[in-house]
Amino acid sequence: MATPNTPLWEVFIRSRNGLAHKHVGSLHASDATMALQAARDIYTRRGEGLSIWVVPSSAITASDPAEKAMMFEPAESKIYRHPTFYEVPEEVGHM
Amino acid sequence: MYTQALNTAEADDRGPEDAAKAAQFQARIDAEERIEPNDWMPSAYRKTLTRQISQHAHSEVVGMLPEGNWITRAPTLRRKAALLAKVQDECGHGLYLYAAAETLGSSREELVDAMLAGKAKYSSIFNYPTLTWADIGTIGWLVDGAAIMNQIPLCRCSYGPYARAMIRVCKEESFHQRQGYEIMLTLCRGSDEQKAMAQESLNRWWWPVLMMFGPPDATSQHSDTSTKWKIKRFSNDELRQKFVDATVPQAHYLGLSIPDPGMIQDADGHWRYSEIDWTEFKQVLAGNGPCNRDRMAARRKAHAEGAWVREAAAAYAAKRAQRQTAQAAE
């Protein structure tokens, strides 16, 4: 008999105070409580985290990799958004 | 991680798939770009990786059995705690790897069922028994040592989720090797009987460990495609040689001898080993190793005995979801 499927969750962990939660992987669990417990066991065995988020994978909307050129083009051409685009004389010092 | 022997690639695509897309895909690989789950990929690339990653995952899970055998008999509480932590790590490695394999489109349950049905392989090394406590030392030192040799290049594998899983695994694997070597060191500094136990264990594991790297390059037919796709960065023989060169001095430090009377060090400093008995390897892969039947029986038993837990968790989740829907409707 085929084993019935268990929902998939994405796991996010905040490593130290001040840093954002970061995606670390995924796991299967029947509900949110079990997903949190499994995330603790799988992804924080060496004190990697101070906080865990679990999100049903089905709740994530992702950008389409086939459209990444169009999606990210507006940022590609705007080099004036970077500080190094602007010249500051050396005498002025660090800015 | 223990896949070298299993990483045979599917034949390259010659089918009706878009040749332009295939060329674009290869160009991305050549440019060292990572391939991500939703990117276009040749079906043979998907199939090769699904097989390799899932078999790697099965190996981690089956790999808990020979070591789990000694948890209740570890000589001290310190050793017991370390072994328990190591076995738990192996379970975690299995889970990271299943998750990576699933991104290619197969469900966890399908992958696990394929293993339980005997359709998917796992590393041949876990079909050998752990007869003495020294075997726990040897496994950590040599089996995990060989695994590290193999896994480090996989951290740069072209498939993003696999490479990322490997980075996590490699970080944790180093503890495994060191704890194994420490067990060997303790035995070798102990009584004559303890030292003899360490030597006897090395004698039994040496050749099977060398086999973990897979068939010799001359007979391994599918490596070309895996190399072209940058799944594989070094050949079986290259990795095996690196492992031997790293391991021989470690054995000498322990005062143990490698069970290969023909072994010599060449002018370049490489340790040259004798011919490997590949019939044994083929026999073990074919299911005729010392423990193949035991391992499969243990996995099937654990899966069957866990069925009620999965059912209960699913039933509870369904009941909660139903109650929430009813409350929302009020």
GROMACS .gro file of C-alpha atoms in nm:
model
  425
    1MET     CA    1   0.000   0.000   0.000
    2ALA     CA    2   0.131   0.344  -0.093
    3THR     CA    3   0.206   0.571   0.203
    4PRO     CA    4  -0.036   0.870   0.215
    5ASN     CA    5   0.119   1.216   0.170
    6THR     CA    6   0.191   1.447   0.463
    7PRO     CA    7   0.189   1.829   0.403
    8LEU     CA    8   0.516   2.012   0.329
    9TRP     CA    9   0.636   2.311   0.536
   10GLU     CA   10   0.912   2.565   0.477
   11VAL     CA   11   1.132   2.644   0.777
   12PHE     CA   12   1.279   2.984   0.863
   13ILE     CA   13   1.521   3.040   1.149
   14ARG     CA   14   1.644   3.356   1.317
   15SER     CA   15   1.997   3.287   1.428
   16ARG     CA   16   2.081   3.581   1.656
   17ASN     CA   17   1.886   3.877   1.779
   18GLY     CA   18   1.890   4.148   1.518
   19LEU     CA   19   1.916   3.920   1.215
   20ALA     CA   20   1.614   3.832   1.005
   21HIS     CA   21   1.462   3.484   0.978
   22LYS     CA   22   1.631   3.291   0.701
   23HIS     CA   23   1.503   2.999   0.498
   24VAL     CA   24   1.688   2.683   0.604
   25GLY     CA   25   1.491   2.402   0.441
   26SER     CA   26   1.165   2.215   0.447
   27LEU     CA   27   1.000   1.922   0.623
   28HIS     CA   28   0.679   1.722   0.632
   29ALA     CA   29   0.433   1.739   0.922
   30SER     CA   30   0.061   1.689   0.973
   31ASP     CA   31   0.004   2.023   1.146
   32ALA     CA   32   0.178   2.344   1.254
   33THR     CA   33   0.261   2.224   1.607
   34MET     CA   34   0.430   1.911   1.480
   35ALA     CA   35   0.606   2.111   1.208
   36LEU     CA   36   0.755   2.342   1.474
   37GLN     CA   37   0.873   2.050   1.685
   38ALA     CA   38   1.025   1.873   1.387
   39ALA     CA   39   1.194   2.197   1.274
   40ARG     CA   40   1.351   2.227   1.619
   41ASP     CA   41   1.484   1.871   1.597
   42ILE     CA   42   1.602   1.887   1.237
   43TYR     CA   43   1.738   2.239   1.200
   44THR     CA   44   1.854   2.353   1.545
   45ARG     CA   45   2.050   2.061   1.688
   46ARG     CA   46   2.354   2.283   1.747
   47GLY     CA   47   2.199   2.600   1.879
   48GLU     CA   48   2.144   2.748   1.534
   49GLY     CA   49   1.829   2.933   1.627
   50LEU     CA   50   1.645   3.158   1.869
   51SER     CA   51   1.321   3.165   1.675
   52ILE     CA   52   1.153   2.939   1.418
   53TRP     CA   53   0.881   3.011   1.164
   54VAL     CA   54   0.708   2.731   0.975
   55VAL     CA   55   0.496   2.815   0.672
   56PRO     CA   56   0.289   2.573   0.461
   57SER     CA   57   0.479   2.543   0.132
   58SER     CA   58   0.150   2.576  -0.052
   59ALA     CA   59   0.111   2.930   0.090
   60ILE     CA   60   0.419   3.059  -0.093
   61THR     CA   61   0.386   3.249  -0.419
   62ALA     CA   62   0.711   3.251  -0.613
   63SER     CA   63   0.833   3.456  -0.907
   64ASP     CA   64   0.867   3.267  -1.233
   65PRO     CA   65   1.233   3.190  -1.315
   66ALA     CA   66   1.146   3.202  -1.687
   67GLU     CA   67   1.055   3.567  -1.641
   68LYS     CA   68   1.350   3.669  -1.429
   69ALA     CA   69   1.503   3.882  -1.705
   70MET     CA   70   1.192   4.096  -1.730
   71MET     CA   71   1.127   4.088  -1.357
   72PHE     CA   72   1.467   4.220  -1.250
   73GLU     CA   73   1.563   4.431  -1.550
   74PRO     CA   74   1.441   4.759  -1.397
   75ALA     CA   75   1.712   4.732  -1.130
   76GLU     CA   76   1.990   4.627  -1.368
   77SER     CA   77   2.016   4.957  -1.551
   78LYS     CA   78   2.000   5.193  -1.253
   79ILE     CA   79   2.357   5.214  -1.139
   80TYR     CA   80   2.287   5.558  -0.990
   81ARG     CA   81   2.115   5.375  -0.705
   82HIS     CA   82   2.455   5.264  -0.576
   83PRO     CA   83   2.675   5.492  -0.359
   84THR     CA   84   2.983   5.433  -0.574
   85PHE     CA   85   2.809   5.608  -0.865
   86TYR     CA   86   2.880   5.941  -0.697
   87GLU     CA   87   3.220   6.101  -0.675
   88VAL     CA   88   3.336   6.251  -0.347
   89PRO     CA   89   3.684   6.412  -0.338
   90GLU     CA   90   3.937   6.220  -0.133
   91GLU     CA   91   4.002   6.525   0.090
   92VAL     CA   92   3.647   6.501   0.216
   93GLY     CA   93   3.730   6.165   0.372
   94HIS     CA   94   3.500   5.874   0.442
   95MET     CA   95   3.137   5.932   0.359
   96MET     CA   96   2.677   1.084   0.238
   97TYR     CA   97   2.743   0.777   0.050
   98THR     CA   98   2.644   0.804  -0.313
   99GLN     CA   99   2.958   0.766  -0.517
  100ALA     CA  100   2.886   0.405  -0.600
  101LEU     CA  101   2.537   0.495  -0.704
  102ASN     CA  102   2.583   0.809  -0.910
  103THR     CA  103   2.543   0.668  -1.255
  104ALA     CA  104   2.382   0.916  -1.491
  105GLU     CA  105   2.099   0.850  -1.729
  106ALA     CA  106   2.190   0.855  -2.096
  107ASP     CA  107   2.196   1.206  -2.237
  108ASP     CA  108   1.875   1.338  -2.390
  109ARG     CA  109   1.836   1.263  -2.753
  110GLY     CA  110   1.458   1.288  -2.749
  111PRO     CA  111   1.222   1.551  -2.883
  112GLU     CA  112   1.321   1.801  -2.613
  113ASP     CA  113   1.407   2.146  -2.728
  114ALA     CA  114   1.768   2.144  -2.846
  115ALA     CA  115   1.795   2.520  -2.795
  116LYS     CA  116   1.681   2.486  -2.433
  117ALA     CA  117   1.928   2.203  -2.378
  118ALA     CA  118   2.212   2.415  -2.517
  119GLN     CA  119   2.108   2.707  -2.295
  120PHE     CA  120   2.098   2.472  -1.996
  121GLN     CA  121   2.448   2.341  -2.067
  122ALA     CA  122   2.573   2.700  -2.107
  123ARG     CA  123   2.440   2.782  -1.760
  124ILE     CA  124   2.616   2.476  -1.616
  125ASP     CA  125   2.941   2.571  -1.791
  126ALA     CA  126   2.913   2.921  -1.646
  127GLU     CA  127   2.894   2.760  -1.295
  128GLU     CA  128   2.538   2.882  -1.245
  129ARG     CA  129   2.322   2.683  -1.004
  130ILE     CA  130   2.015   2.511  -1.143
  131GLU     CA  131   1.707   2.570  -0.926
  132PRO     CA  132   1.391   2.357  -0.892
  133ASN     CA  133   1.166   2.557  -1.125
  134ASP     CA  134   1.430   2.607  -1.396
  135TRP     CA  135   1.408   2.414  -1.718
  136MET     CA  136   1.627   2.100  -1.711
  137PRO     CA  137   1.667   1.796  -1.937
  138SER     CA  138   1.455   1.506  -1.816
  139ALA     CA  139   1.766   1.287  -1.784
  140TYR     CA  140   1.924   1.546  -1.549
  141ARG     CA  141   1.609   1.539  -1.335
  142LYS     CA  142   1.600   1.160  -1.336
  143THR     CA  143   1.971   1.121  -1.256
  144LEU     CA  144   1.952   1.364  -0.965
  145THR     CA  145   1.628   1.224  -0.827
  146ARG     CA  146   1.789   0.882  -0.818
  147GLN     CA  147   2.124   1.000  -0.679
  148ILE     CA  148   1.982   1.228  -0.408
  149SER     CA  149   1.712   0.984  -0.296
  150GLN     CA  150   1.960   0.697  -0.281
  151HIS     CA  151   2.190   0.922  -0.083
  152ALA     CA  152   1.897   0.989   0.154
  153HIS     CA  153   1.818   0.617   0.186
  154SER     CA  154   2.185   0.556   0.269
  155GLU     CA  155   2.172   0.805   0.556
  156VAL     CA  156   1.862   0.642   0.696
  157VAL     CA  157   1.982   0.283   0.658
  158GLY     CA  158   2.317   0.401   0.793
  159MET     CA  159   2.153   0.454   1.132
  160LEU     CA  160   2.104   0.078   1.171
  161PRO     CA  161   2.463  -0.050   1.208
  162GLU     CA  162   2.544   0.227   1.457
  163GLY     CA  163   2.213   0.215   1.639
  164ASN     CA  164   2.312  -0.144   1.717
  165TRP     CA  165   2.566  -0.014   1.972
  166ILE     CA  166   2.380   0.273   2.142
  167THR     CA  167   2.265   0.063   2.438
  168ARG     CA  168   2.608  -0.101   2.468
  169ALA     CA  169   2.835   0.205   2.443
  170PRO     CA  170   3.113   0.170   2.704
  171THR     CA  171   3.056   0.505   2.879
  172LEU     CA  172   2.786   0.770   2.908
  173ARG     CA  173   3.007   1.012   2.710
  174ARG     CA  174   3.036   0.765   2.422
  175LYS     CA  175   2.668   0.687   2.439
  176ALA     CA  176   2.566   1.054   2.421
  177ALA     CA  177   2.801   1.112   2.126
  178LEU     CA  178   2.678   0.807   1.937
  179LEU     CA  179   2.316   0.901   1.996
  180ALA     CA  180   2.387   1.251   1.863
  181LYS     CA  181   2.566   1.109   1.560
  182VAL     CA  182   2.282   0.872   1.474
  183GLN     CA  183   2.037   1.160   1.513
  184ASP     CA  184   2.251   1.362   1.271
  185GLU     CA  185   2.233   1.081   1.014
  186CYS     CA  186   1.856   1.092   1.039
  187GLY     CA  187   1.867   1.469   0.986
  188HIS     CA  188   2.094   1.423   0.683
  189GLY     CA  189   1.842   1.182   0.537
  190LEU     CA  190   1.570   1.443   0.582
  191TYR     CA  191   1.770   1.729   0.423
  192LEU     CA  192   1.839   1.501   0.128
  193TYR     CA  193   1.482   1.380   0.087
  194ALA     CA  194   1.374   1.745   0.087
  195ALA     CA  195   1.629   1.822  -0.187
  196ALA     CA  196   1.513   1.522  -0.393
  197GLU     CA  197   1.150   1.626  -0.358
  198THR     CA  198   1.219   1.960  -0.525
  199LEU     CA  199   1.267   1.759  -0.846
  200GLY     CA  200   0.903   1.654  -0.842
  201SER     CA  201   0.878   1.318  -0.662
  202SER     CA  202   0.698   1.301  -0.327
  203ARG     CA  203   0.873   1.189  -0.009
  204GLU     CA  204   0.633   0.900   0.019
  205GLU     CA  205   0.706   0.775  -0.335
  206LEU     CA  206   1.079   0.789  -0.263
  207VAL     CA  207   1.050   0.605   0.066
  208ASP     CA  208   0.814   0.346  -0.082
  209ALA     CA  209   1.062   0.279  -0.366
  210MET     CA  210   1.330   0.201  -0.107
  211LEU     CA  211   1.102  -0.021   0.101
  212ALA     CA  212   0.998  -0.206  -0.215
  213GLY     CA  213   1.364  -0.274  -0.288
  214LYS     CA  214   1.352  -0.069  -0.611
  215ALA     CA  215   1.598   0.197  -0.491
  216LYS     CA  216   1.950   0.127  -0.370
  217TYR     CA  217   2.147   0.256  -0.074
  218SER     CA  218   2.521   0.247  -0.011
  219SER     CA  219   2.671  -0.102  -0.003
  220ILE     CA  220   2.874  -0.022   0.311
  221PHE     CA  221   2.571  -0.047   0.539
  222ASN     CA  222   2.524  -0.410   0.451
  223TYR     CA  223   2.822  -0.498   0.670
  224PRO     CA  224   2.768  -0.583   1.038
  225THR     CA  225   2.900  -0.397   1.345
  226LEU     CA  226   3.038  -0.687   1.547
  227THR     CA  227   3.247  -0.502   1.806
  228TRP     CA  228   3.261  -0.161   1.972
  229ALA     CA  229   3.569  -0.085   1.760
  230ASP     CA  230   3.343  -0.093   1.454
  231ILE     CA  231   3.178   0.226   1.580
  232GLY     CA  232   3.521   0.388   1.583
  233THR     CA  233   3.603   0.255   1.236
  234ILE     CA  234   3.272   0.371   1.090
  235GLY     CA  235   3.321   0.725   1.218
  236TRP     CA  236   3.684   0.741   1.114
  237LEU     CA  237   3.667   0.562   0.776
  238VAL     CA  238   3.307   0.544   0.656
  239ASP     CA  239   3.236   0.904   0.749
  240GLY     CA  240   3.586   0.998   0.635
  241ALA     CA  241   3.515   0.852   0.292
  242ALA     CA  242   3.177   1.021   0.291
  243ILE     CA  243   3.336   1.361   0.361
  244MET     CA  244   3.584   1.309   0.076
  245ASN     CA  245   3.291   1.245  -0.152
  246GLN     CA  246   3.058   1.514  -0.019
  247ILE     CA  247   3.288   1.813  -0.022
  248PRO     CA  248   3.289   1.835  -0.404
  249LEU     CA  249   2.911   1.787  -0.398
  250CYS     CA  250   2.880   2.119  -0.215
  251ARG     CA  251   2.956   2.266  -0.560
  252CYS     CA  252   2.714   2.040  -0.746
  253SER     CA  253   2.520   2.220  -1.022
  254TYR     CA  254   2.183   2.152  -0.859
  255GLY     CA  255   2.122   2.423  -0.595
  256PRO     CA  256   1.911   2.232  -0.339
  257TYR     CA  257   2.153   1.936  -0.340
  258ALA     CA  258   2.457   2.160  -0.303
  259ARG     CA  259   2.295   2.347  -0.014
  260ALA     CA  260   2.197   2.023   0.163
  261MET     CA  261   2.558   1.904   0.125
  262ILE     CA  262   2.695   2.217   0.289
  263ARG     CA  263   2.485   2.149   0.601
  264VAL     CA  264   2.579   1.781   0.597
  265CYS     CA  265   2.953   1.851   0.564
  266LYS     CA  266   2.948   2.089   0.860
  267GLU     CA  267   2.804   1.816   1.079
  268GLU     CA  268   3.005   1.526   0.938
  269SER     CA  269   3.335   1.649   1.078
  270PHE     CA  270   3.220   1.572   1.433
  271HIS     CA  271   3.140   1.217   1.322
  272GLN     CA  272   3.486   1.151   1.189
  273ARG     CA  273   3.662   1.300   1.489
  274GLN     CA  274   3.456   1.106   1.743
  275GLY     CA  275   3.532   0.787   1.548
  276TYR     CA  276   3.904   0.854   1.544
  277GLU     CA  277   3.897   0.931   1.914
  278ILE     CA  278   3.737   0.591   1.983
  279MET     CA  279   4.016   0.425   1.780
  280LEU     CA  280   4.283   0.626   1.960
  281THR     CA  281   4.145   0.526   2.300
  282LEU     CA  282   4.139   0.157   2.201
  283CYS     CA  283   4.491   0.176   2.055
  284ARG     CA  284   4.626   0.332   2.374
  285GLY     CA  285   4.447   0.071   2.584
  286SER     CA  286   4.519  -0.294   2.661
  287ASP     CA  287   4.657  -0.538   2.406
  288GLU     CA  288   4.310  -0.681   2.367
  289GLN     CA  289   4.164  -0.337   2.292
  290LYS     CA  290   4.430  -0.265   2.035
  291ALA     CA  291   4.372  -0.603   1.875
  292MET     CA  292   4.001  -0.522   1.859
  293ALA     CA  293   4.080  -0.198   1.674
  294GLN     CA  294   4.309  -0.379   1.428
  295GLU     CA  295   4.055  -0.655   1.366
  296SER     CA  296   3.789  -0.395   1.293
  297LEU     CA  297   4.013  -0.207   1.047
  298ASN     CA  298   4.089  -0.539   0.876
  299ARG     CA  299   3.721  -0.603   0.814
  300TRP     CA  300   3.625  -0.250   0.704
  301TRP     CA  301   3.922  -0.139   0.493
  302TRP     CA  302   3.825  -0.298   0.163
  303PRO     CA  303   3.450  -0.232   0.185
  304VAL     CA  304   3.531   0.134   0.261
  305LEU     CA  305   3.749   0.160  -0.051
  306MET     CA  306   3.457   0.017  -0.247
  307MET     CA  307   3.236   0.304  -0.127
  308PHE     CA  308   3.393   0.524  -0.395
  309GLY     CA  309   3.240   0.308  -0.665
  310PRO     CA  310   3.372   0.106  -0.956
  311PRO     CA  311   3.710   0.196  -1.110
  312ASP     CA  312   3.707   0.474  -1.372
  313ALA     CA  313   3.785   0.229  -1.651
  314THR     CA  314   3.456   0.045  -1.601
  315SER     CA  315   3.229   0.325  -1.484
  316GLN     CA  316   3.023   0.400  -1.796
  317HIS     CA  317   2.799   0.689  -1.699
  318SER     CA  318   3.045   0.929  -1.538
  319ASP     CA  319   3.080   1.141  -1.849
  320THR     CA  320   2.728   1.280  -1.836
  321SER     CA  321   2.744   1.347  -1.461
  322THR     CA  322   3.076   1.525  -1.512
  323LYS     CA  323   2.939   1.730  -1.802
  324TRP     CA  324   2.645   1.834  -1.583
  325LYS     CA  325   2.882   1.916  -1.294
  326ILE     CA  326   2.705   1.677  -1.060
  327LYS     CA  327   3.034   1.496  -1.027
  328ARG     CA  328   3.359   1.690  -0.998
  329PHE     CA  329   3.612   1.412  -0.939
  330SER     CA  330   3.628   1.056  -1.066
  331ASN     CA  331   3.582   0.753  -0.838
  332ASP     CA  332   3.953   0.666  -0.854
  333GLU     CA  333   4.065   1.024  -0.788
  334LEU     CA  334   3.855   1.042  -0.471
  335ARG     CA  335   3.962   0.694  -0.362
  336GLN     CA  336   4.328   0.790  -0.396
  337LYS     CA  337   4.275   1.113  -0.201
  338PHE     CA  338   4.110   0.914   0.074
  339VAL     CA  339   4.385   0.653   0.089
  340ASP     CA  340   4.655   0.922   0.100
  341ALA     CA  341   4.479   1.098   0.386
  342THR     CA  342   4.403   0.780   0.581
  343VAL     CA  343   4.727   0.581   0.578
  344PRO     CA  344   4.920   0.828   0.799
  345GLN     CA  345   4.622   0.838   1.040
  346ALA     CA  346   4.638   0.457   1.069
  347HIS     CA  347   5.014   0.474   1.128
  348TYR     CA  348   4.961   0.727   1.406
  349LEU     CA  349   4.726   0.479   1.572
  350GLY     CA  350   4.990   0.210   1.533
  351LEU     CA  351   4.756   0.005   1.314
  352SER     CA  352   4.850  -0.160   0.989
  353ILE     CA  353   4.647  -0.137   0.669
  354PRO     CA  354   4.538  -0.490   0.572
  355ASP     CA  355   4.702  -0.465   0.231
  356PRO     CA  356   5.046  -0.629   0.219
  357GLY     CA  357   5.095  -0.496  -0.134
  358MET     CA  358   5.058  -0.134  -0.034
  359ILE     CA  359   5.355   0.089  -0.120
  360GLN     CA  360   5.424   0.460  -0.120
  361ASP     CA  361   5.532   0.583  -0.462
  362ALA     CA  362   5.789   0.853  -0.537
  363ASP     CA  363   5.518   1.123  -0.540
  364GLY     CA  364   5.408   1.027  -0.190
  365HIS     CA  365   5.087   0.853  -0.298
  366TRP     CA  366   4.994   0.529  -0.124
  367ARG     CA  367   4.926   0.266  -0.391
  368TYR     CA  368   4.678   0.000  -0.290
  369SER     CA  369   4.631  -0.349  -0.431
  370GLU     CA  370   4.355  -0.460  -0.664
  371ILE     CA  371   4.006  -0.435  -0.511
  372ASP     CA  372   3.781  -0.742  -0.518
  373TRP     CA  373   3.495  -0.604  -0.725
  374THR     CA  374   3.303  -0.933  -0.721
  375GLU     CA  375   3.236  -0.874  -0.353
  376PHE     CA  376   3.107  -0.522  -0.430
  377LYS     CA  377   2.875  -0.653  -0.702
  378GLN     CA  378   2.747  -0.926  -0.474
  379VAL     CA  379   2.665  -0.678  -0.197
  380LEU     CA  380   2.491  -0.441  -0.442
  381ALA     CA  381   2.295  -0.735  -0.579
  382GLY     CA  382   2.153  -0.796  -0.230
  383ASN     CA  383   2.387  -1.071  -0.117
  384GLY     CA  384   2.595  -0.885   0.141
  385PRO     CA  385   2.612  -1.002   0.503
  386CYS     CA  386   2.321  -0.782   0.622
  387ASN     CA  387   2.111  -0.680   0.317
  388ARG     CA  388   1.805  -0.876   0.428
  389ASP     CA  389   1.832  -0.759   0.789
  390ARG     CA  390   1.857  -0.394   0.686
  391MET     CA  391   1.553  -0.410   0.460
  392ALA     CA  392   1.355  -0.601   0.720
  393ALA     CA  393   1.444  -0.343   0.987
  394ARG     CA  394   1.338  -0.051   0.764
  395ARG     CA  395   1.010  -0.218   0.667
  396LYS     CA  396   0.933  -0.302   1.029
  397ALA     CA  397   1.002   0.056   1.143
  398HIS     CA  398   0.785   0.196   0.864
  399ALA     CA  399   0.499  -0.043   0.938
  400GLU     CA  400   0.519   0.019   1.313
  401GLY     CA  401   0.508   0.395   1.254
  402ALA     CA  402   0.193   0.376   1.041
  403TRP     CA  403  -0.043   0.433   1.335
  404VAL     CA  404   0.150   0.748   1.432
  405ARG     CA  405   0.115   0.894   1.082
  406GLU     CA  406  -0.254   0.801   1.076
  407ALA     CA  407  -0.320   0.953   1.418
  408ALA     CA  408  -0.137   1.276   1.332
  409ALA     CA  409  -0.328   1.309   1.004
  410ALA     CA  410  -0.662   1.236   1.176
  411TYR     CA  411  -0.590   1.493   1.448
  412ALA     CA  412  -0.490   1.757   1.193
  413ALA     CA  413  -0.807   1.688   0.992
  414LYS     CA  414  -1.025   1.715   1.304
  415ARG     CA  415  -0.864   2.046   1.402
  416ALA     CA  416  -0.902   2.185   1.051
  417GLN     CA  417  -1.268   2.083   1.046
  418ARG     CA  418  -1.333   2.247   1.383
  419GLN     CA  419  -1.167   2.568   1.267
  420THR     CA  420  -1.381   2.576   0.954
  421ALA     CA  421  -1.694   2.521   1.165
  422GLN     CA  422  -1.597   2.799   1.407
  423ALA     CA  423  -1.525   3.037   1.121
  424ALA     CA  424  -1.872   2.968   0.979
  425GLU     CA  425  -2.048   3.056   1.307
   0.00000   0.00000   0.00000
